[in-house]
Structure formats: structure tokens, C-alpha cells
Amino acid sequence: MSDAAQPHSEISSTRDYSLTGASSRQAEEVGLAAAEWYHSDVPRKTMKAMMKRRDGPALRDTAIWIALHILFAAGGIYFWGSWIAVPFWLAYGVMYGSASDSRWHECGHGTPFRTRWMNDVVYHIASFQLIRNPVNWRWSHARHHTDTLIVGRDPEIAWMHPINLFLKALAFVGFVDTWASFKTLARNSLGMLSDDEKIYIPETEWPKAAFWARVHLALFALTALAVLLMLANGMGWKSAIPILLIGGPRVYGCWHMVLTALLQHGGLPEDVTDHRLNSRTLYMNPISRWIYWNMNYHIEHHMFPMVPYYALPALHDEIKHDLPAPNTSIWDGYKEMMGAVMKQRRDPSHAVRKTLPPTAKPYNEFLHKHVPDRSDAG
Amino acid sequence: MPWIDAIAADDVEEEDVIRWDHDDKTYVIIRSPDDEFFCTAGLCTHEHVHLSDGMVMDHEIECPRHNGIFDYRTGKALRAPACEHLSTYETKKEGDRVFVNVP
């Protein structure tokens, strides 16, 4: 399915992933910033049909998602004190801490619902669940789509070199991310944005970032207050319930989000302008696909972000002749990715390069010979 | 400002968009669901992506790369990351031709 990529340039193990450093300037100089990316040919009529928005599928899936929150939380509370409660809380955690990520993502694009305010409502709820400032992340994700995996331009690169496998493993329980998210919210609530945030968030949006950070922190403060009141009323361990319901699942329920998100671009090359090279499409079981809202069709999503999640399987069928063969399962994807990651720890220029089918157009690589030598960066 | 003979009405379907380049500038001509024609600047005000690959839904056009939305009748930016409004231009239909009044 794949072979090792030839390194595009000599790249040191230390790279400058900030948006204000040497890599950013180099990316702009060589034309990697806001570059023209490869798109598979799709007839306009077909694309129009695929881009079509409908409220029905997203309403159905959102109703199920909300119902499962209620059902699992009710089970967890009802069986409190018994081991039977544990699977209910674990399942609730996945709804809250993992399924929210794909809802956040899709509604951030504004694609699942035809009715715009419905996208916005679900986006804000999911942002709160994930402890993400809804303003910052809307803009960082726009940049991720402009400059996917371009070092110094993309603020959402998950696998940064040198790779720290301990931190990656720790991400499956979200302590580190949650702590970092709270620090960001606290900083934003004081009206302070980092240098990178100032790069990708327009100045007109900065007050909104502060406003939503304050709203989120206030809701978390109310949750903490509920815990304290319950403790004061002698409710003992039951006082943990508010945190198990709100905020806590970002820690104990994020594992499925991390499991799928790491596969999106892991082990694939940076600084290319063809999503067939730097994104991974894979097949997966229907439960994971429902939790993930079909983002396993990740090349397709990056190539055509206007296509809603429920049309991605049809888009995949339409362009698969032009894409590398998908990985056959999550396990297959991890085998490929982790094989490459282990090599990247010794040789950061290594990356998976998948073979295209004979029906595909060649990779869009005209810019890649200009990829900067980063041996002095960092 | 001169009226320019831009496209044949049949060049674009209802609730769809077509790119129109004129005098080193790029525009889009949009045919609304109620069969009216509108013309706006051709590039999204966010990152200058061609709107002609975007989607027309009701009276809105959506940028194909970041999903910014504009009301193509007024050019008003309706959804981030589109924050700046689009320029709009008058159109008229004469026979089967669409004319645009451009500077």
C-alpha cells in the first residue's frame, strides 16, 4: 500500500512550529503559504448534489447524541455506588468527550445542518464540552485548512517533531490537554491572546474570544460550586457527579477522539500541497464512524470541505480512483502510522508515501522541491 | 460605467454560480432560485479563494475552502471567516444574454 517517501529536503529534528518564526517566513517565501492545492476532478453537477445541505440527517444524529448523553448519565447516577455504573459513565464520557469533537468540527464548517443557527448552537455546545474557545478554534481550523501541515503556518499539527511518545500516549486521557485548555481560557478571559492566536484571529474577533472564555469559565465555576455544595451537604463521593457530568469527560472520555484524530495526518509528510499525500482516508467500524461523523474520509474532507459528513461516503466513491487505497481499519491505519512515527523519531524527514492507483493523476509536487532546509531552524 | 455583455443566461443553472473574468478582474455571476442574476467580486474576502467553486443556497454563496458565507444580493458577509463584505455589481438580462455594469 505504501512505501517510504524520499525526503523533500534535509529537515532537522528541531523545527519551528510557531506561526511567528523562521519556518513561517520560509513557507511564505517559497509559496507554501495559502498555496493552490490539488483537487480531484468532480463534475459541477455531481459536486452540487453532494454539497447540498439537509437538516434531516444532522437532526436525527444530534437527537440520538443528546438522548445517549441523557441515557448514559441517568444510568451512571441511578446505579451510583455499584460497578454497573462504570460502563454507563464510560459510555457517557465518549459521547461527551469524543463524539463532541466531530460535532464541533463539522458544525464549525457549517455543513451538517441546512439551518445555520443549528450549526452554531451545536458548535457552541461542543466547544464547551471540549474546553475550546469557540472563537480561537474557528480561526485556527480555517488556517489548518488553508495550510494543512505546513510547518510555521498550521496551528493544528498533532504530530510535531521531535515526537514525544509519552505525551502522545498521555493524550488518550486528557489531563495535559485539559490543563492547557483551562490555561488558555483563563488567559483569553483576561483579554490576552498568544502571539500565534494574534496571527490567525483577526483583531475584530479578539473581544469575542474574551467573552466566550468568560462564559465557559463561569459555567465551569458553577459546576465546581455544585460540587462544593454537595460536599457541604454531606453527599460524599456523590459530590463528584457534577464533574463526571461536566468537564470531567474531557479527561476520561476523550480516548476515541484521540484514537481517530491522530490518524488524520500521522506519519504523513509535512510541507506538501496535495491532501492525498498528507491526509489519511481509512475504513472503520460503523460505531466509530458515527462517533466520528465520517471524518475517516479525511482526504475527501480536506479536498472538499463543503461536503457535509453524510455525503462523504458518496464523495469517496466518486473520487476513489484518484486517491491512494484507504487503510482497511483503525488497526491497519495505526500499523502504518506507528511504523512511520517510529522511523521519524530517528529520521524526521521520513514519511509514508502511498502509491496511487493507475487511474489517478500524479501527486501535485511542483512546489515541493522548494521546501526550505530547516536544519538551522528552531 | 459600461454595461458588458457577460454570459448567456443558460451558461449557469438556477441556484448556481459561474466565474466571469473581465479586464484582468475576476467576478462571479449567480443565478438565484427565483431566476434573477447577480454579480459579485469573484474572490472571497477572507483568503481570496475563487467563489465560483462554492455553493449557492437560497440567496447565499458559500466559499469552497473555509465556508464563509455572503448574501450575494448585497455582498454582506454573513458567516466567519468571511468578515469583509463582497463588492456587488448591477446586472440586467436582455434576451438570452446577461449584462454586468462594471467599473
Coordinates of C-alpha atoms in Angstrom, one line a residue:
Chain A
M1 CA 0.0 0.0 0.0
S2 CA 2.7 2.4 0.8
D3 CA 6.4 3.0 0.6
A4 CA 8.8 5.4 2.3
A5 CA 8.9 8.9 0.9
Q6 CA 12.1 10.4 -0.2
P7 CA 12.8 13.3 2.0
H8 CA 11.9 16.6 0.2
S9 CA 14.8 18.3 1.9
E10 CA 17.1 17.9 4.8
I11 CA 15.0 18.6 7.8
S12 CA 16.4 18.7 11.2
S13 CA 14.7 17.1 14.2
T14 CA 14.1 20.6 15.6
R15 CA 11.5 22.6 13.7
D16 CA 9.8 25.9 14.4
Y17 CA 6.1 25.2 14.6
S18 CA 5.2 28.6 15.9
L19 CA 3.4 30.9 13.5
T20 CA 5.8 33.7 14.0
G21 CA 9.2 32.1 13.5
A22 CA 11.6 31.1 10.7
S23 CA 9.5 28.3 9.3
S24 CA 6.6 30.6 8.8
R25 CA 8.7 33.1 6.9
Q26 CA 10.3 30.4 4.8
A27 CA 6.9 28.9 3.9
E28 CA 5.7 32.3 2.7
E29 CA 8.9 32.9 0.7
V30 CA 8.7 29.6 -1.2
G31 CA 4.9 29.9 -1.9
L32 CA 3.8 27.2 0.6
A33 CA 1.5 29.7 2.4
A34 CA -2.0 29.8 1.1
A35 CA -0.9 27.7 -1.9
E36 CA -3.0 26.2 -4.6
W37 CA -3.8 22.6 -3.6
Y38 CA -4.6 19.6 -5.7
H39 CA -8.3 18.8 -6.2
S40 CA -9.7 15.7 -7.9
D41 CA -12.0 16.4 -10.8
V42 CA -15.6 16.2 -9.9
P43 CA -18.3 17.4 -12.4
R44 CA -20.0 20.5 -11.2
K45 CA -23.5 18.9 -11.2
T46 CA -22.2 16.0 -9.0
M47 CA -20.5 18.3 -6.6
K48 CA -23.5 20.5 -6.3
A49 CA -25.6 17.5 -5.3
M50 CA -23.0 16.4 -2.8
M51 CA -22.7 19.9 -1.2
K52 CA -26.5 20.1 -0.7
R53 CA -27.4 20.6 2.9
R54 CA -30.3 18.9 4.7
D55 CA -31.4 19.3 8.3
G56 CA -32.8 15.7 8.5
P57 CA -29.6 13.6 8.9
A58 CA -27.9 16.0 11.4
L59 CA -31.2 16.4 13.4
R60 CA -31.5 12.7 13.7
D61 CA -27.9 12.2 14.7
T62 CA -28.0 15.1 17.1
A63 CA -31.2 13.8 18.7
I64 CA -29.5 10.4 19.2
W65 CA -26.4 12.0 20.6
I66 CA -28.4 14.0 23.1
A67 CA -30.5 11.0 24.0
L68 CA -27.4 8.9 24.6
H69 CA -26.0 11.6 26.9
I70 CA -29.2 11.5 29.0
L71 CA -29.5 7.8 29.0
F72 CA -25.9 7.1 30.0
A73 CA -25.8 9.9 32.6
A74 CA -29.1 8.6 34.1
G75 CA -27.7 5.1 34.2
G76 CA -24.5 6.3 35.8
I77 CA -26.4 8.2 38.5
Y78 CA -29.1 5.5 39.1
F79 CA -26.5 2.8 39.6
W80 CA -24.2 5.1 41.6
G81 CA -22.2 3.0 44.2
S82 CA -22.4 -0.1 42.1
W83 CA -19.9 -1.4 39.5
I84 CA -22.8 -1.4 37.0
A85 CA -22.5 2.4 36.9
V86 CA -19.0 2.2 35.4
P87 CA -19.9 1.3 31.8
F88 CA -22.6 4.0 31.9
W89 CA -20.0 6.6 32.8
L90 CA -17.5 5.3 30.3
A91 CA -20.1 5.5 27.5
Y92 CA -21.3 8.9 28.7
G93 CA -17.6 10.0 28.6
V94 CA -17.3 9.0 24.9
M95 CA -20.5 10.9 24.0
Y96 CA -19.3 14.0 25.8
G97 CA -15.5 13.9 25.3
S98 CA -15.2 12.3 21.9
A99 CA -18.4 12.5 19.8
S100 CA -18.4 16.2 20.6
D101 CA -15.2 16.7 18.7
S102 CA -16.7 15.6 15.3
R103 CA -19.8 17.7 16.1
W104 CA -17.6 20.7 16.9
H105 CA -15.6 20.1 13.7
E106 CA -18.5 19.7 11.3
C107 CA -20.6 22.5 12.8
G108 CA -17.6 24.7 12.7
H109 CA -17.6 24.2 9.0
G110 CA -21.3 24.9 9.0
T111 CA -22.1 21.9 6.9
P112 CA -24.3 19.4 8.8
F113 CA -27.4 21.5 9.1
R114 CA -29.1 23.5 6.4
T115 CA -30.4 25.9 9.0
R116 CA -27.4 28.0 10.1
W117 CA -28.3 28.6 13.7
M118 CA -28.5 24.9 14.4
N119 CA -24.8 24.6 13.3
D120 CA -24.0 27.4 15.6
V121 CA -25.8 26.0 18.6
V122 CA -24.2 22.6 18.3
Y123 CA -20.8 24.2 17.7
H124 CA -21.0 26.2 20.9
I125 CA -22.2 23.2 23.0
A126 CA -19.4 21.0 21.6
S127 CA -16.8 23.7 22.1
F128 CA -17.8 24.0 25.7
Q129 CA -17.6 20.2 26.1
L130 CA -14.1 20.2 24.7
I131 CA -12.9 23.2 26.7
R132 CA -12.2 25.0 23.4
N133 CA -12.6 28.7 23.0
P134 CA -15.1 28.7 20.1
V135 CA -13.6 31.8 18.5
N136 CA -10.0 30.8 18.6
W137 CA -10.7 27.3 17.3
R138 CA -12.9 28.5 14.4
W139 CA -10.0 30.6 13.1
S140 CA -7.3 28.0 13.9
H141 CA -9.2 25.5 11.9
A142 CA -9.6 27.8 9.0
R143 CA -5.9 28.2 9.0
H144 CA -5.5 24.4 9.2
H145 CA -7.5 24.1 6.0
T146 CA -5.5 26.8 4.2
D147 CA -2.1 25.4 5.1
T148 CA -2.6 21.8 6.2
L149 CA 0.6 20.5 7.8
I150 CA 2.7 23.4 6.5
V151 CA 5.2 24.0 9.3
G152 CA 5.0 27.5 10.7
R153 CA 1.6 28.0 9.2
D154 CA -0.8 25.3 10.5
P155 CA -1.6 25.8 14.2
E156 CA -3.2 22.3 14.5
I157 CA -0.4 19.9 13.7
A158 CA -0.8 17.0 16.0
W159 CA 2.5 15.2 15.5
M160 CA 5.3 17.7 15.9
H161 CA 8.9 16.7 15.7
P162 CA 10.7 15.6 17.8
I163 CA 7.8 13.3 18.7
N164 CA 7.2 12.7 22.4
L165 CA 5.5 9.3 22.5
F166 CA 4.9 9.6 26.3
L167 CA 2.9 12.7 25.8
K168 CA 1.0 11.2 22.8
A169 CA 0.1 8.2 25.0
L170 CA -1.0 10.5 27.8
A171 CA -3.3 12.3 25.4
F172 CA -5.7 9.3 25.5
V173 CA -6.5 10.5 29.0
G174 CA -6.9 14.2 28.6
F175 CA -5.2 15.6 31.7
V176 CA -2.5 17.6 29.8
D177 CA -4.8 19.0 27.2
T178 CA -7.5 19.8 29.7
W179 CA -5.0 21.7 31.9
A180 CA -3.6 23.5 28.8
S181 CA -7.2 24.4 27.7
F182 CA -8.1 25.9 31.1
K183 CA -4.9 28.0 31.0
T184 CA -5.9 29.2 27.5
L185 CA -9.4 30.1 28.7
A186 CA -8.1 31.9 31.7
R187 CA -5.7 33.9 29.6
N188 CA -8.3 34.7 27.0
S189 CA -10.8 35.7 29.7
L190 CA -8.3 38.4 30.7
G191 CA -8.3 39.6 27.1
M192 CA -4.8 38.2 26.4
L193 CA -4.1 36.3 23.2
S194 CA -0.8 34.4 22.5
D195 CA 1.4 35.6 19.6
D196 CA 0.1 32.7 17.5
E197 CA -3.5 33.4 18.3
K198 CA -3.0 37.1 17.2
I199 CA -1.7 35.8 13.9
Y200 CA -4.7 33.8 12.9
I201 CA -7.6 35.5 14.8
P202 CA -8.5 38.9 13.3
E203 CA -8.4 41.8 15.7
T204 CA -12.1 42.4 15.3
E205 CA -12.7 38.9 16.9
W206 CA -10.5 39.4 19.9
P207 CA -13.3 40.8 22.2
K208 CA -15.5 37.8 21.2
A209 CA -12.6 35.4 22.3
A210 CA -12.5 37.1 25.7
F211 CA -16.3 37.0 26.0
W212 CA -16.7 33.3 25.3
A213 CA -13.7 32.4 27.5
R214 CA -15.5 34.2 30.4
V215 CA -18.8 32.3 29.6
H216 CA -17.1 29.0 29.6
L217 CA -15.2 29.7 32.8
A218 CA -18.4 30.8 34.5
L219 CA -20.1 27.6 33.7
F220 CA -17.2 25.6 35.0
A221 CA -17.2 27.7 38.2
L222 CA -20.9 26.9 38.6
T223 CA -20.0 23.2 38.2
A224 CA -17.3 23.5 40.9
L225 CA -19.8 25.3 43.1
A226 CA -22.3 22.5 42.8
V227 CA -19.6 20.0 43.9
L228 CA -18.8 22.2 47.0
L229 CA -22.5 22.5 47.9
M230 CA -22.9 18.7 47.7
L231 CA -19.9 18.1 49.8
A232 CA -21.1 20.7 52.3
N233 CA -24.4 18.8 52.4
G234 CA -22.6 15.6 53.3
M235 CA -23.1 13.8 50.0
G236 CA -19.6 12.3 50.0
W237 CA -18.5 10.6 46.8
K238 CA -21.8 11.6 45.1
S239 CA -20.4 15.1 45.1
A240 CA -18.2 14.0 42.1
I241 CA -21.3 13.7 39.9
P242 CA -21.3 17.3 38.6
I243 CA -17.7 16.9 37.5
L244 CA -18.3 13.5 36.0
L245 CA -21.1 15.2 34.0
I246 CA -19.4 18.4 33.1
G247 CA -15.7 18.9 32.3
G248 CA -14.6 15.5 33.6
P249 CA -15.5 13.6 30.4
R250 CA -12.9 15.7 28.5
V251 CA -10.4 13.7 30.5
Y252 CA -11.9 10.2 30.9
G253 CA -13.9 10.1 27.6
C254 CA -11.6 11.7 25.0
W255 CA -9.8 8.5 24.1
H256 CA -11.9 7.8 21.0
M257 CA -11.3 11.4 19.7
V258 CA -7.6 11.0 20.2
L259 CA -7.6 7.5 18.6
T260 CA -9.2 8.8 15.4
A261 CA -7.6 12.3 15.3
L262 CA -4.1 11.0 15.4
L263 CA -4.7 9.1 12.3
Q264 CA -5.8 12.1 10.2
H265 CA -2.2 13.1 9.3
G266 CA 0.1 11.0 11.4
G267 CA 3.2 9.6 9.7
L268 CA 2.5 11.6 6.6
P269 CA 4.6 14.3 5.1
E270 CA 4.7 18.0 6.1
D271 CA 5.1 20.8 3.6
V272 CA 3.2 19.3 0.7
T273 CA 0.3 20.8 -1.3
D274 CA -1.7 17.6 -2.1
H275 CA -4.1 16.2 0.5
R276 CA -3.6 12.8 -0.9
L277 CA 0.0 13.0 0.4
N278 CA -0.6 14.4 3.9
S279 CA -4.1 13.1 4.9
R280 CA -5.3 9.6 5.6
T281 CA -8.6 8.1 4.5
L282 CA -9.5 4.8 6.1
Y283 CA -12.4 2.5 6.6
M284 CA -13.6 1.8 10.1
N285 CA -16.4 0.2 12.0
P286 CA -19.9 1.8 12.0
I287 CA -19.9 2.8 15.6
S288 CA -16.6 4.7 15.3
R289 CA -17.8 6.2 12.1
W290 CA -21.0 7.5 13.8
I291 CA -19.0 8.9 16.7
Y292 CA -16.5 10.5 14.2
W293 CA -19.2 11.6 11.8
N294 CA -17.4 10.1 8.8
M295 CA -14.2 12.1 9.2
N296 CA -12.4 8.8 8.4
Y297 CA -12.8 10.1 4.8
H298 CA -10.2 12.7 5.6
I299 CA -8.6 13.3 2.2
E300 CA -12.1 13.9 0.8
H301 CA -13.0 16.3 3.6
H302 CA -9.8 18.4 3.1
M303 CA -10.2 18.5 -0.6
F304 CA -13.9 19.5 -0.5
P305 CA -14.7 20.9 3.0
M306 CA -18.1 22.0 1.8
V307 CA -19.4 18.4 1.6
P308 CA -21.4 17.5 4.7
Y309 CA -20.5 14.4 6.6
Y310 CA -23.4 12.4 5.4
A311 CA -22.3 12.9 1.7
L312 CA -18.7 11.9 2.3
P313 CA -19.2 8.2 1.5
A314 CA -20.6 9.2 -1.9
L315 CA -17.8 11.6 -2.5
H316 CA -15.3 8.8 -1.6
D317 CA -16.9 6.6 -4.2
E318 CA -16.8 9.4 -6.8
I319 CA -13.1 10.1 -6.4
K320 CA -11.5 7.0 -5.0
H321 CA -10.0 6.2 -8.4
D322 CA -7.8 9.3 -7.9
L323 CA -6.8 8.6 -4.3
P324 CA -4.4 6.1 -2.6
A325 CA -6.1 3.0 -1.4
P326 CA -7.7 3.6 2.1
N327 CA -6.4 1.8 5.1
T328 CA -8.7 -1.1 5.8
S329 CA -9.3 -0.4 9.5
I330 CA -8.2 1.6 12.5
W331 CA -5.7 -1.1 13.3
D332 CA -4.4 -1.1 9.8
G333 CA -4.0 2.7 9.9
Y334 CA -2.2 2.5 13.3
K335 CA 0.2 -0.1 11.9
E336 CA 1.1 2.2 9.0
M337 CA 1.2 5.3 11.1
M338 CA 3.2 4.0 14.0
G339 CA 5.7 2.3 11.7
A340 CA 6.4 5.7 10.2
V341 CA 6.4 7.5 13.5
M342 CA 9.0 5.2 15.0
K343 CA 11.2 5.9 12.0
Q344 CA 10.5 9.6 12.2
R345 CA 11.9 9.6 15.8
R346 CA 15.3 8.8 14.3
D347 CA 14.8 10.5 10.9
P348 CA 12.2 13.3 10.9
S349 CA 12.4 13.5 7.1
H350 CA 10.8 10.1 6.8
A351 CA 7.1 9.9 5.9
V352 CA 4.7 7.5 4.4
R353 CA 4.2 7.9 0.7
K354 CA 1.2 6.0 -0.6
T355 CA 1.1 4.5 -4.1
L356 CA -1.6 6.0 -6.3
P357 CA -3.7 3.7 -8.4
P358 CA -3.0 3.8 -12.2
T359 CA -6.2 5.8 -12.7
A360 CA -5.0 8.7 -10.5
K361 CA -3.4 11.9 -11.6
P362 CA 0.2 12.2 -10.3
Y363 CA 0.9 13.9 -7.0
N364 CA 1.0 17.7 -7.1
E365 CA 4.6 18.2 -6.2
F366 CA 5.8 21.1 -8.2
L367 CA 6.3 23.3 -5.1
H368 CA 7.9 20.6 -3.0
K369 CA 11.4 20.9 -4.4
H370 CA 11.4 24.4 -2.9
V371 CA 10.6 23.2 0.6
P372 CA 13.1 25.0 2.8
D373 CA 16.0 23.4 4.5
R374 CA 15.2 23.8 8.2
S375 CA 18.5 22.5 9.5
D376 CA 19.1 25.8 11.2
A377 CA 15.5 26.4 12.3
G378 CA 14.3 26.2 15.9
Chain B
M1 CA -19.9 52.7 -16.1
P2 CA -20.3 50.5 -19.2
W3 CA -22.7 47.5 -19.4
I4 CA -20.7 44.5 -20.5
D5 CA -22.2 41.5 -22.3
A6 CA -21.0 38.8 -19.9
I7 CA -22.6 35.4 -20.4
A8 CA -25.6 33.6 -21.9
A9 CA -28.3 33.1 -19.4
D10 CA -28.1 29.3 -20.0
D11 CA -24.5 29.2 -19.1
V12 CA -25.5 28.9 -15.4
E13 CA -28.2 26.8 -13.8
E14 CA -30.7 28.1 -11.3
E15 CA -29.2 28.3 -7.8
D16 CA -25.7 28.1 -9.2
V17 CA -22.7 30.3 -9.9
I18 CA -20.3 30.8 -12.8
R19 CA -16.9 32.5 -13.0
W20 CA -16.6 35.5 -15.3
D21 CA -13.3 37.2 -15.9
H22 CA -13.2 40.7 -17.4
D23 CA -10.4 43.3 -17.8
D24 CA -8.0 41.4 -15.6
K25 CA -10.5 41.1 -12.8
T26 CA -12.5 38.0 -11.7
Y27 CA -16.2 38.0 -10.8
V28 CA -18.9 35.5 -10.3
I29 CA -22.4 35.7 -11.8
I30 CA -25.0 33.9 -9.7
R31 CA -28.4 32.8 -10.9
S32 CA -30.8 32.8 -7.9
P33 CA -33.5 30.2 -7.3
D34 CA -36.1 32.7 -8.5
D35 CA -34.2 33.1 -11.7
E36 CA -32.6 36.5 -11.1
F37 CA -29.0 37.3 -11.9
F38 CA -26.5 38.8 -9.6
C39 CA -22.8 39.7 -9.9
T40 CA -20.2 40.0 -7.1
A41 CA -16.4 40.1 -6.8
G42 CA -15.1 36.6 -7.7
L43 CA -12.8 36.1 -4.7
C44 CA -13.7 35.5 -1.1
T45 CA -12.7 38.5 1.0
H46 CA -11.2 36.1 3.6
E47 CA -8.4 34.4 1.6
H48 CA -9.1 35.3 -2.0
V49 CA -10.4 31.8 -3.0
H50 CA -12.5 31.7 -6.2
L51 CA -16.1 31.7 -5.2
S52 CA -17.1 30.1 -8.4
D53 CA -16.3 26.7 -6.9
G54 CA -18.6 27.5 -4.0
M55 CA -22.2 26.7 -3.3
V56 CA -25.3 28.8 -3.8
M57 CA -28.1 28.1 -1.4
D58 CA -31.1 30.4 -1.5
H59 CA -29.7 33.9 -1.6
E60 CA -26.3 33.0 -0.1
I61 CA -23.0 31.9 -1.6
E62 CA -20.5 29.9 0.4
C63 CA -16.8 29.9 -0.1
P64 CA -15.5 26.5 -1.0
R65 CA -12.4 26.5 1.2
H66 CA -13.5 27.9 4.6
N67 CA -17.2 28.0 4.4
G68 CA -17.5 31.8 4.8
I69 CA -21.0 32.9 3.6
F70 CA -22.2 36.0 1.8
D71 CA -25.6 37.4 0.8
Y72 CA -24.9 37.7 -2.9
R73 CA -27.7 40.3 -3.3
T74 CA -26.0 42.8 -1.0
G75 CA -22.5 41.4 -0.7
K76 CA -22.9 41.3 3.1
A77 CA -20.6 38.8 4.9
L78 CA -22.9 36.5 7.0
R79 CA -20.6 33.9 8.5
A80 CA -16.9 33.8 9.6
P81 CA -14.3 33.5 8.5
A82 CA -15.8 35.9 5.9
C83 CA -15.9 39.3 7.7
E84 CA -15.5 41.8 4.9
H85 CA -18.4 42.4 2.6
L86 CA -18.2 41.5 -1.1
S87 CA -18.4 44.1 -3.9
T88 CA -21.6 43.7 -5.9
Y89 CA -22.4 44.9 -9.5
E90 CA -25.6 45.6 -11.3
T91 CA -26.8 43.1 -13.8
K92 CA -29.6 43.0 -16.4
K93 CA -30.9 40.4 -18.7
E94 CA -31.7 41.2 -22.3
G95 CA -32.9 38.3 -24.4
D96 CA -30.8 35.3 -23.5
R97 CA -27.8 37.5 -22.5
V98 CA -26.7 38.7 -19.1
F99 CA -25.0 42.1 -18.9
V100 CA -23.0 43.4 -16.0
N101 CA -22.3 47.0 -15.1
V102 CA -18.7 47.1 -14.0
P103 CA -16.4 50.0 -13.4

